[in-house]
PDB file of C-alpha atoms in Angstrom:
ATOM      1  CA  GLY E  14       7.470  23.731 -36.679  1.00  0.00           C
ATOM      2  CA  ALA E  15       7.842  27.500 -35.859  1.00  0.00           C
ATOM      3  CA  GLY E  16       7.695  26.457 -32.010  1.00  0.00           C
ATOM      4  CA  VAL E  17       7.498  24.252 -29.701  1.00  0.00           C
ATOM      5  CA  SER E  18       4.074  22.128 -30.084  1.00  0.00           C
ATOM      6  CA  GLN E  19       2.332  20.191 -27.532  1.00  0.00           C
ATOM      7  CA  THR E  20      -0.986  18.130 -27.817  1.00  0.00           C
ATOM      8  CA  PRO E  21      -3.234  18.015 -26.546  1.00  0.00           C
ATOM      9  CA  SER E  22      -3.745  21.374 -24.905  1.00  0.00           C
ATOM     10  CA  ASN E  23      -5.910  20.166 -22.517  1.00  0.00           C
ATOM     11  CA  LYS E  24      -6.744  16.412 -21.122  1.00  0.00           C
ATOM     12  CA  VAL E  25      -9.351  14.918 -18.931  1.00  0.00           C
ATOM     13  CA  THR E  26      -9.133  11.925 -17.604  1.00  0.00           C
ATOM     14  CA  GLU E  27     -10.354   9.364 -14.962  1.00  0.00           C
ATOM     15  CA  LYS E  28      -8.396   8.215 -11.944  1.00  0.00           C
ATOM     16  CA  GLY E  29      -6.738   5.113 -13.231  1.00  0.00           C
ATOM     17  CA  LYS E  30      -6.475   5.712 -17.082  1.00  0.00           C
ATOM     18  CA  TYR E  31      -3.383   5.461 -19.313  1.00  0.00           C
ATOM     19  CA  VAL E  32      -2.969   9.042 -21.069  1.00  0.00           C
ATOM     20  CA  GLU E  33      -0.106   9.982 -23.697  1.00  0.00           C
ATOM     21  CA  LEU E  34       1.056  13.849 -24.044  1.00  0.00           C
ATOM     22  CA  ARG E  35       2.710  14.468 -27.437  1.00  0.00           C
ATOM     23  CA  CYS E  36       5.759  17.253 -28.083  1.00  0.00           C
ATOM     24  CA  ASP E  37       6.702  18.420 -31.171  1.00  0.00           C
ATOM     25  CA  PRO E  38       9.878  20.092 -31.085  1.00  0.00           C
ATOM     26  CA  ILE E  39      11.348  23.000 -32.600  1.00  0.00           C
ATOM     27  CA  SER E  40      13.226  21.359 -36.092  1.00  0.00           C
ATOM     28  CA  GLY E  41      16.841  20.110 -35.435  1.00  0.00           C
ATOM     29  CA  HIS E  42      16.654  20.769 -31.763  1.00  0.00           C
ATOM     30  CA  THR E  43      18.647  17.878 -30.103  1.00  0.00           C
ATOM     31  CA  ALA E  44      17.606  18.674 -26.653  1.00  0.00           C
ATOM     32  CA  LEU E  45      14.439  18.141 -25.282  1.00  0.00           C
ATOM     33  CA  TYR E  46      12.910  18.997 -21.708  1.00  0.00           C
ATOM     34  CA  TRP E  47       9.845  17.613 -20.046  1.00  0.00           C
ATOM     35  CA  TYR E  48       8.720  20.083 -17.298  1.00  0.00           C
ATOM     36  CA  ARG E  49       5.328  19.013 -14.473  1.00  0.00           C
ATOM     37  CA  GLN E  50       3.720  22.587 -13.100  1.00  0.00           C
ATOM     38  CA  SER E  51       1.270  21.669 -10.350  1.00  0.00           C
ATOM     39  CA  LEU E  52      -1.196  24.342  -9.714  1.00  0.00           C
ATOM     40  CA  GLY E  53       0.719  27.967  -7.926  1.00  0.00           C
ATOM     41  CA  GLN E  54       3.856  26.603  -8.365  1.00  0.00           C
ATOM     42  CA  GLY E  55       7.024  26.839 -10.525  1.00  0.00           C
ATOM     43  CA  PRO E  56       7.428  24.495 -13.067  1.00  0.00           C
ATOM     44  CA  GLU E  57       9.743  21.266 -11.706  1.00  0.00           C
ATOM     45  CA  PHE E  58      12.204  18.764 -14.018  1.00  0.00           C
ATOM     46  CA  LEU E  59      11.022  15.475 -15.471  1.00  0.00           C
ATOM     47  CA  ILE E  60      13.557  14.540 -17.753  1.00  0.00           C
ATOM     48  CA  TYR E  61      15.941  15.441 -20.429  1.00  0.00           C
ATOM     49  CA  PHE E  62      16.881  13.547 -23.772  1.00  0.00           C
ATOM     50  CA  GLN E  63      19.506  14.120 -26.239  1.00  0.00           C
ATOM     51  CA  GLY E  64      18.963  12.839 -29.196  1.00  0.00           C
ATOM     52  CA  THR E  65      16.972   9.403 -28.954  1.00  0.00           C
ATOM     53  CA  GLY E  66      18.315   8.672 -25.345  1.00  0.00           C
ATOM     54  CA  ALA E  67      16.868   9.941 -21.785  1.00  0.00           C
ATOM     55  CA  ALA E  68      20.060  11.938 -20.402  1.00  0.00           C
ATOM     56  CA  ASP E  69      18.487  11.996 -17.171  1.00  0.00           C
ATOM     57  CA  ASP E  70      15.377  11.023 -15.597  1.00  0.00           C
ATOM     58  CA  SER E  71      16.375  11.923 -12.852  1.00  0.00           C
ATOM     59  CA  GLY E  72      12.888  14.058 -12.541  1.00  0.00           C
ATOM     60  CA  LEU E  73      10.293  11.214 -13.236  1.00  0.00           C
ATOM     61  CA  PRO E  74       8.324  10.949  -9.871  1.00  0.00           C
ATOM     62  CA  ASN E  75       7.818   7.265 -10.184  1.00  0.00           C
ATOM     63  CA  ASP E  76       7.151   4.350 -12.396  1.00  0.00           C
ATOM     64  CA  ARG E  77       3.889   5.404 -13.151  1.00  0.00           C
ATOM     65  CA  PHE E  78       5.379   8.074 -15.059  1.00  0.00           C
ATOM     66  CA  PHE E  79       7.681   7.153 -18.847  1.00  0.00           C
ATOM     67  CA  ALA E  80       9.037   9.170 -21.648  1.00  0.00           C
ATOM     68  CA  VAL E  81       9.636   8.511 -25.229  1.00  0.00           C
ATOM     69  CA  ARG E  82      11.889  10.334 -28.242  1.00  0.00           C
ATOM     70  CA  PRO E  83      12.175   6.918 -30.599  1.00  0.00           C
ATOM     71  CA  GLU E  84      13.453   9.282 -33.388  1.00  0.00           C
ATOM     72  CA  GLY E  85      14.963  11.644 -31.652  1.00  0.00           C
ATOM     73  CA  SER E  86      12.096  14.290 -32.836  1.00  0.00           C
ATOM     74  CA  VAL E  87       8.597  14.331 -31.285  1.00  0.00           C
ATOM     75  CA  SER E  88       8.976  12.718 -27.335  1.00  0.00           C
ATOM     76  CA  THR E  89       5.975  11.109 -25.478  1.00  0.00           C
ATOM     77  CA  LEU E  90       5.318  10.870 -21.515  1.00  0.00           C
ATOM     78  CA  LYS E  91       3.210   8.590 -20.702  1.00  0.00           C
ATOM     79  CA  ILE E  92       1.836   8.108 -17.245  1.00  0.00           C
ATOM     80  CA  GLN E  93       0.001   5.045 -16.563  1.00  0.00           C
ATOM     81  CA  ARG E  94      -3.006   4.476 -13.833  1.00  0.00           C
ATOM     82  CA  THR E  95      -3.465   8.147 -13.793  1.00  0.00           C
ATOM     83  CA  GLU E  96      -4.030   9.932  -9.973  1.00  0.00           C
ATOM     84  CA  ARG E  97      -5.575  12.819  -9.105  1.00  0.00           C
ATOM     85  CA  GLY E  98      -1.846  13.914  -7.758  1.00  0.00           C
ATOM     86  CA  ASP E  99      -0.903  13.504 -11.516  1.00  0.00           C
ATOM     87  CA  SER E 100      -3.297  16.914 -11.849  1.00  0.00           C
ATOM     88  CA  ALA E 101      -0.488  19.691 -13.714  1.00  0.00           C
ATOM     89  CA  VAL E 102       0.211  21.542 -16.509  1.00  0.00           C
ATOM     90  CA  TYR E 103       2.863  19.742 -18.728  1.00  0.00           C
ATOM     91  CA  LEU E 104       5.651  21.624 -20.178  1.00  0.00           C
ATOM     92  CA  CYS E 105       7.552  20.571 -23.163  1.00  0.00           C
ATOM     93  CA  ALA E 106      10.685  22.657 -24.279  1.00  0.00           C
ATOM     94  CA  SER E 107      13.836  22.202 -27.140  1.00  0.00           C
ATOM     95  CA  SER E 108      17.029  23.687 -27.393  1.00  0.00           C
ATOM     96  CA  PRO E 109      19.430  23.258 -30.392  1.00  0.00           C
ATOM     97  CA  THR E 110      22.260  21.673 -28.442  1.00  0.00           C
ATOM     98  CA  MET E 111      22.267  21.325 -24.531  1.00  0.00           C
ATOM     99  CA  ASN E 112      23.204  24.151 -22.679  1.00  0.00           C
ATOM    100  CA  THR E 113      21.436  26.681 -25.338  1.00  0.00           C
ATOM    101  CA  GLU E 114      18.296  28.520 -24.410  1.00  0.00           C
ATOM    102  CA  ALA E 115      15.523  25.858 -24.115  1.00  0.00           C
ATOM    103  CA  PHE E 116      12.397  27.228 -26.183  1.00  0.00           C
ATOM    104  CA  PHE E 117       8.300  26.444 -24.544  1.00  0.00           C
ATOM    105  CA  GLY E 118       5.606  25.084 -25.870  1.00  0.00           C
ATOM    106  CA  GLN E 119       2.141  26.137 -24.662  1.00  0.00           C
ATOM    107  CA  GLY E 120       2.023  23.114 -22.144  1.00  0.00           C
ATOM    108  CA  THR E 121      -0.955  20.446 -22.265  1.00  0.00           C
ATOM    109  CA  ARG E 122      -3.313  20.648 -19.200  1.00  0.00           C
ATOM    110  CA  LEU E 123      -3.826  17.555 -17.128  1.00  0.00           C
ATOM    111  CA  THR E 124      -6.855  16.965 -14.724  1.00  0.00           C
ATOM    112  CA  VAL E 125      -7.525  13.716 -13.333  1.00  0.00           C
ATOM    113  CA  VAL E 126     -10.772  13.236 -11.940  1.00  0.00           C
TER     114      VAL E 126
ATOM    115  CA  ALA V  10      20.866  20.435  -5.113  1.00  0.00           C
ATOM    116  CA  GLN V  11      20.396  23.899  -6.043  1.00  0.00           C
ATOM    117  CA  THR V  12      17.115  25.547  -4.484  1.00  0.00           C
ATOM    118  CA  VAL V  13      15.675  29.078  -5.933  1.00  0.00           C
ATOM    119  CA  THR V  14      13.777  31.251  -4.083  1.00  0.00           C
ATOM    120  CA  GLN V  15      10.685  34.555  -4.484  1.00  0.00           C
ATOM    121  CA  SER V  16       9.673  35.879  -2.251  1.00  0.00           C
ATOM    122  CA  GLN V  17       6.986  37.957  -3.503  1.00  0.00           C
ATOM    123  CA  PRO V  18       4.177  35.847  -4.243  1.00  0.00           C
ATOM    124  CA  GLU V  19       2.038  38.924  -5.567  1.00  0.00           C
ATOM    125  CA  MET V  20       3.219  42.798  -6.839  1.00  0.00           C
ATOM    126  CA  SER V  21       1.534  45.226  -8.522  1.00  0.00           C
ATOM    127  CA  VAL V  22       2.175  48.343 -10.071  1.00  0.00           C
ATOM    128  CA  GLN V  23       1.396  51.045 -11.877  1.00  0.00           C
ATOM    129  CA  GLU V  24       1.870  51.862 -15.900  1.00  0.00           C
ATOM    130  CA  ALA V  25       4.731  53.417 -16.616  1.00  0.00           C
ATOM    131  CA  GLU V  26       6.208  53.269 -13.283  1.00  0.00           C
ATOM    132  CA  THR V  27       8.850  50.690 -12.666  1.00  0.00           C
ATOM    133  CA  VAL V  28       9.109  47.783 -10.539  1.00  0.00           C
ATOM    134  CA  THR V  29      11.521  45.535  -9.045  1.00  0.00           C
ATOM    135  CA  LEU V  30      10.886  41.650  -8.196  1.00  0.00           C
ATOM    136  CA  SER V  31      13.379  39.266  -6.057  1.00  0.00           C
ATOM    137  CA  CYS V  32      15.029  36.479  -6.120  1.00  0.00           C
ATOM    138  CA  THR V  33      17.624  34.531  -4.453  1.00  0.00           C
ATOM    139  CA  TYR V  34      19.077  31.022  -5.384  1.00  0.00           C
ATOM    140  CA  ASP V  35      21.683  28.669  -3.128  1.00  0.00           C
ATOM    141  CA  THR V  36      24.300  26.821  -4.796  1.00  0.00           C
ATOM    142  CA  SER V  37      27.704  25.363  -4.573  1.00  0.00           C
ATOM    143  CA  GLU V  38      28.824  25.804  -8.001  1.00  0.00           C
ATOM    144  CA  ASN V  39      30.478  28.447  -9.335  1.00  0.00           C
ATOM    145  CA  ASN V  40      29.728  28.808 -13.205  1.00  0.00           C
ATOM    146  CA  TYR V  41      25.945  28.826 -13.917  1.00  0.00           C
ATOM    147  CA  TYR V  42      22.930  30.876 -15.282  1.00  0.00           C
ATOM    148  CA  LEU V  43      20.452  33.214 -14.183  1.00  0.00           C
ATOM    149  CA  PHE V  44      16.947  33.683 -16.185  1.00  0.00           C
ATOM    150  CA  TRP V  45      13.827  35.609 -15.959  1.00  0.00           C
ATOM    151  CA  TYR V  46      10.954  33.345 -17.377  1.00  0.00           C
ATOM    152  CA  LYS V  47       7.712  35.202 -18.034  1.00  0.00           C
ATOM    153  CA  GLN V  48       4.534  33.087 -18.233  1.00  0.00           C
ATOM    154  CA  PRO V  49       1.063  34.887 -19.160  1.00  0.00           C
ATOM    155  CA  PRO V  50      -2.083  32.623 -19.000  1.00  0.00           C
ATOM    156  CA  SER V  51      -1.289  31.086 -22.200  1.00  0.00           C
ATOM    157  CA  ARG V  52       0.832  29.363 -20.060  1.00  0.00           C
ATOM    158  CA  GLN V  53       4.134  29.513 -22.519  1.00  0.00           C
ATOM    159  CA  MET V  54       7.491  30.509 -20.724  1.00  0.00           C
ATOM    160  CA  ILE V  55       8.625  32.966 -22.227  1.00  0.00           C
ATOM    161  CA  LEU V  56      12.317  33.893 -21.427  1.00  0.00           C
ATOM    162  CA  VAL V  57      12.713  37.410 -20.505  1.00  0.00           C
ATOM    163  CA  ILE V  58      16.043  38.283 -19.899  1.00  0.00           C
ATOM    164  CA  ARG V  59      19.541  35.747 -18.687  1.00  0.00           C
ATOM    165  CA  GLN V  60      22.449  36.801 -16.976  1.00  0.00           C
ATOM    166  CA  GLU V  61      25.853  34.278 -17.322  1.00  0.00           C
ATOM    167  CA  ALA V  62      27.427  33.723 -13.882  1.00  0.00           C
ATOM    168  CA  TYR V  63      30.660  34.537 -14.558  1.00  0.00           C
ATOM    169  CA  LYS V  64      29.486  37.828 -16.222  1.00  0.00           C
ATOM    170  CA  GLN V  65      29.835  40.876 -14.053  1.00  0.00           C
ATOM    171  CA  GLN V  66      28.176  43.159 -15.809  1.00  0.00           C
ATOM    172  CA  ASN V  67      24.438  43.542 -15.079  1.00  0.00           C
ATOM    173  CA  ALA V  68      22.309  41.933 -18.195  1.00  0.00           C
ATOM    174  CA  THR V  69      20.044  44.004 -19.833  1.00  0.00           C
ATOM    175  CA  GLU V  70      16.994  43.733 -22.740  1.00  0.00           C
ATOM    176  CA  ASN V  71      15.005  46.861 -23.342  1.00  0.00           C
ATOM    177  CA  ARG V  72      12.809  47.690 -20.291  1.00  0.00           C
ATOM    178  CA  PHE V  73      14.062  44.747 -18.402  1.00  0.00           C
ATOM    179  CA  SER V  74      17.643  44.737 -16.159  1.00  0.00           C
ATOM    180  CA  VAL V  75      18.863  42.982 -13.526  1.00  0.00           C
ATOM    181  CA  ASN V  76      21.151  43.035 -10.283  1.00  0.00           C
ATOM    182  CA  PHE V  77      23.214  40.258 -10.567  1.00  0.00           C
ATOM    183  CA  GLN V  78      25.080  39.975  -6.731  1.00  0.00           C
ATOM    184  CA  LYS V  79      27.007  36.925  -6.838  1.00  0.00           C
ATOM    185  CA  ALA V  80      28.542  37.010  -2.837  1.00  0.00           C
ATOM    186  CA  ALA V  81      24.683  37.567  -2.298  1.00  0.00           C
ATOM    187  CA  LYS V  82      23.101  35.069  -4.068  1.00  0.00           C
ATOM    188  CA  SER V  83      20.603  37.163  -5.335  1.00  0.00           C
ATOM    189  CA  PHE V  84      19.093  37.902  -8.903  1.00  0.00           C
ATOM    190  CA  SER V  85      16.296  40.734  -9.162  1.00  0.00           C
ATOM    191  CA  LEU V  86      14.570  42.025 -12.352  1.00  0.00           C
ATOM    192  CA  LYS V  87      13.778  45.361 -12.592  1.00  0.00           C
ATOM    193  CA  ILE V  88      10.953  46.508 -14.946  1.00  0.00           C
ATOM    194  CA  SER V  89      11.143  49.612 -16.099  1.00  0.00           C
ATOM    195  CA  ASP V  90       8.133  51.822 -17.883  1.00  0.00           C
ATOM    196  CA  SER V  91       5.935  49.047 -17.215  1.00  0.00           C
ATOM    197  CA  GLN V  92       2.684  48.141 -19.233  1.00  0.00           C
ATOM    198  CA  LEU V  93       0.025  46.588 -19.300  1.00  0.00           C
ATOM    199  CA  GLY V  94       1.346  43.756 -21.278  1.00  0.00           C
ATOM    200  CA  ASP V  95       3.953  42.316 -18.972  1.00  0.00           C
ATOM    201  CA  THR V  96       1.425  41.306 -16.754  1.00  0.00           C
ATOM    202  CA  ALA V  97       2.249  37.786 -15.701  1.00  0.00           C
ATOM    203  CA  MET V  98       3.706  35.529 -14.107  1.00  0.00           C
ATOM    204  CA  TYR V  99       7.444  35.526 -13.612  1.00  0.00           C
ATOM    205  CA  PHE V 100       9.717  33.093 -12.799  1.00  0.00           C
ATOM    206  CA  CYS V 101      13.811  32.583 -11.602  1.00  0.00           C
ATOM    207  CA  ALA V 102      15.207  29.997 -12.598  1.00  0.00           C
ATOM    208  CA  PHE V 103      18.605  28.839 -12.137  1.00  0.00           C
ATOM    209  CA  GLU V 104      20.591  25.695 -14.996  1.00  0.00           C
ATOM    210  CA  GLY V 105      24.158  24.738 -13.376  1.00  0.00           C
ATOM    211  CA  ARG V 106      27.058  23.639 -15.905  1.00  0.00           C
ATOM    212  CA  LYS V 107      28.108  21.195 -14.676  1.00  0.00           C
ATOM    213  CA  THR V 108      24.554  19.401 -14.316  1.00  0.00           C
ATOM    214  CA  SER V 109      24.071  16.928 -17.230  1.00  0.00           C
ATOM    215  CA  GLY V 110      21.705  18.707 -19.858  1.00  0.00           C
ATOM    216  CA  SER V 111      20.282  22.211 -19.417  1.00  0.00           C
ATOM    217  CA  ARG V 112      17.823  21.046 -16.672  1.00  0.00           C
ATOM    218  CA  LEU V 113      16.217  24.501 -14.618  1.00  0.00           C
ATOM    219  CA  THR V 114      15.316  24.835 -11.282  1.00  0.00           C
ATOM    220  CA  PHE V 115      12.777  27.495 -11.194  1.00  0.00           C
ATOM    221  CA  GLY V 116      11.558  29.662  -8.139  1.00  0.00           C
ATOM    222  CA  GLU V 117       7.174  30.024  -6.907  1.00  0.00           C
ATOM    223  CA  GLY V 118       6.605  32.436  -9.516  1.00  0.00           C
ATOM    224  CA  THR V 119       5.241  36.425  -8.919  1.00  0.00           C
ATOM    225  CA  GLN V 120       2.531  37.580 -10.087  1.00  0.00           C
ATOM    226  CA  LEU V 121       2.896  40.856 -11.492  1.00  0.00           C
ATOM    227  CA  THR V 122      -0.268  43.075 -12.425  1.00  0.00           C
ATOM    228  CA  VAL V 123      -0.184  46.519 -14.138  1.00  0.00           C
ATOM    229  CA  ASN V 124      -2.743  48.701 -13.411  1.00  0.00           C
ATOM    230  CA  PRO V 125      -4.357  51.137 -15.569  1.00  0.00           C
TER     231      PRO V 125
END
């Protein structure tokens, strides 16, 4: 596609439920990043993929968060047993390779009620 | 660990005037990139300007320019001839070359409002 696409745009879920957030990077981009942006703050790094493998997952806050990129293109961020504190905008970005300009999607706003 | 600080939560400017947004950072690395991103209500982060730490010359992109002071670890953004479409959140960000991948460390943001 022309840009990074994230679906859904908005997601409301109940506390304790499982959610999946999807990111379609720009075609051909090997690097993919997930960030979390809480209200009124700057984005915080969660995880980085180079190809299919997670090169750096040090930003994932706990073991309820997991992300995959099985074919080196689309990535899914998975959150188990959601908590109200997980409410935030989840941003995805991709870049042609590591250490090149990252292009961001419009994010998924997750609200846990 | 790197930190990025934006001390101005909100700024406002009249259309056609000039405004400067401040950013300071802390790092032990010598080779890195600094960025300013714009985030309108659509939520998409848009790159405004990028500065490479090893370049002494300040980056410019049309109406946008930076004042990069490496010794002081300061990286301010100047917007000239402000336009209504410049209204947005602005984030300063750091990327270390030694860091795994290209993870960005963002500041807290500055909400800029351009008034007609």
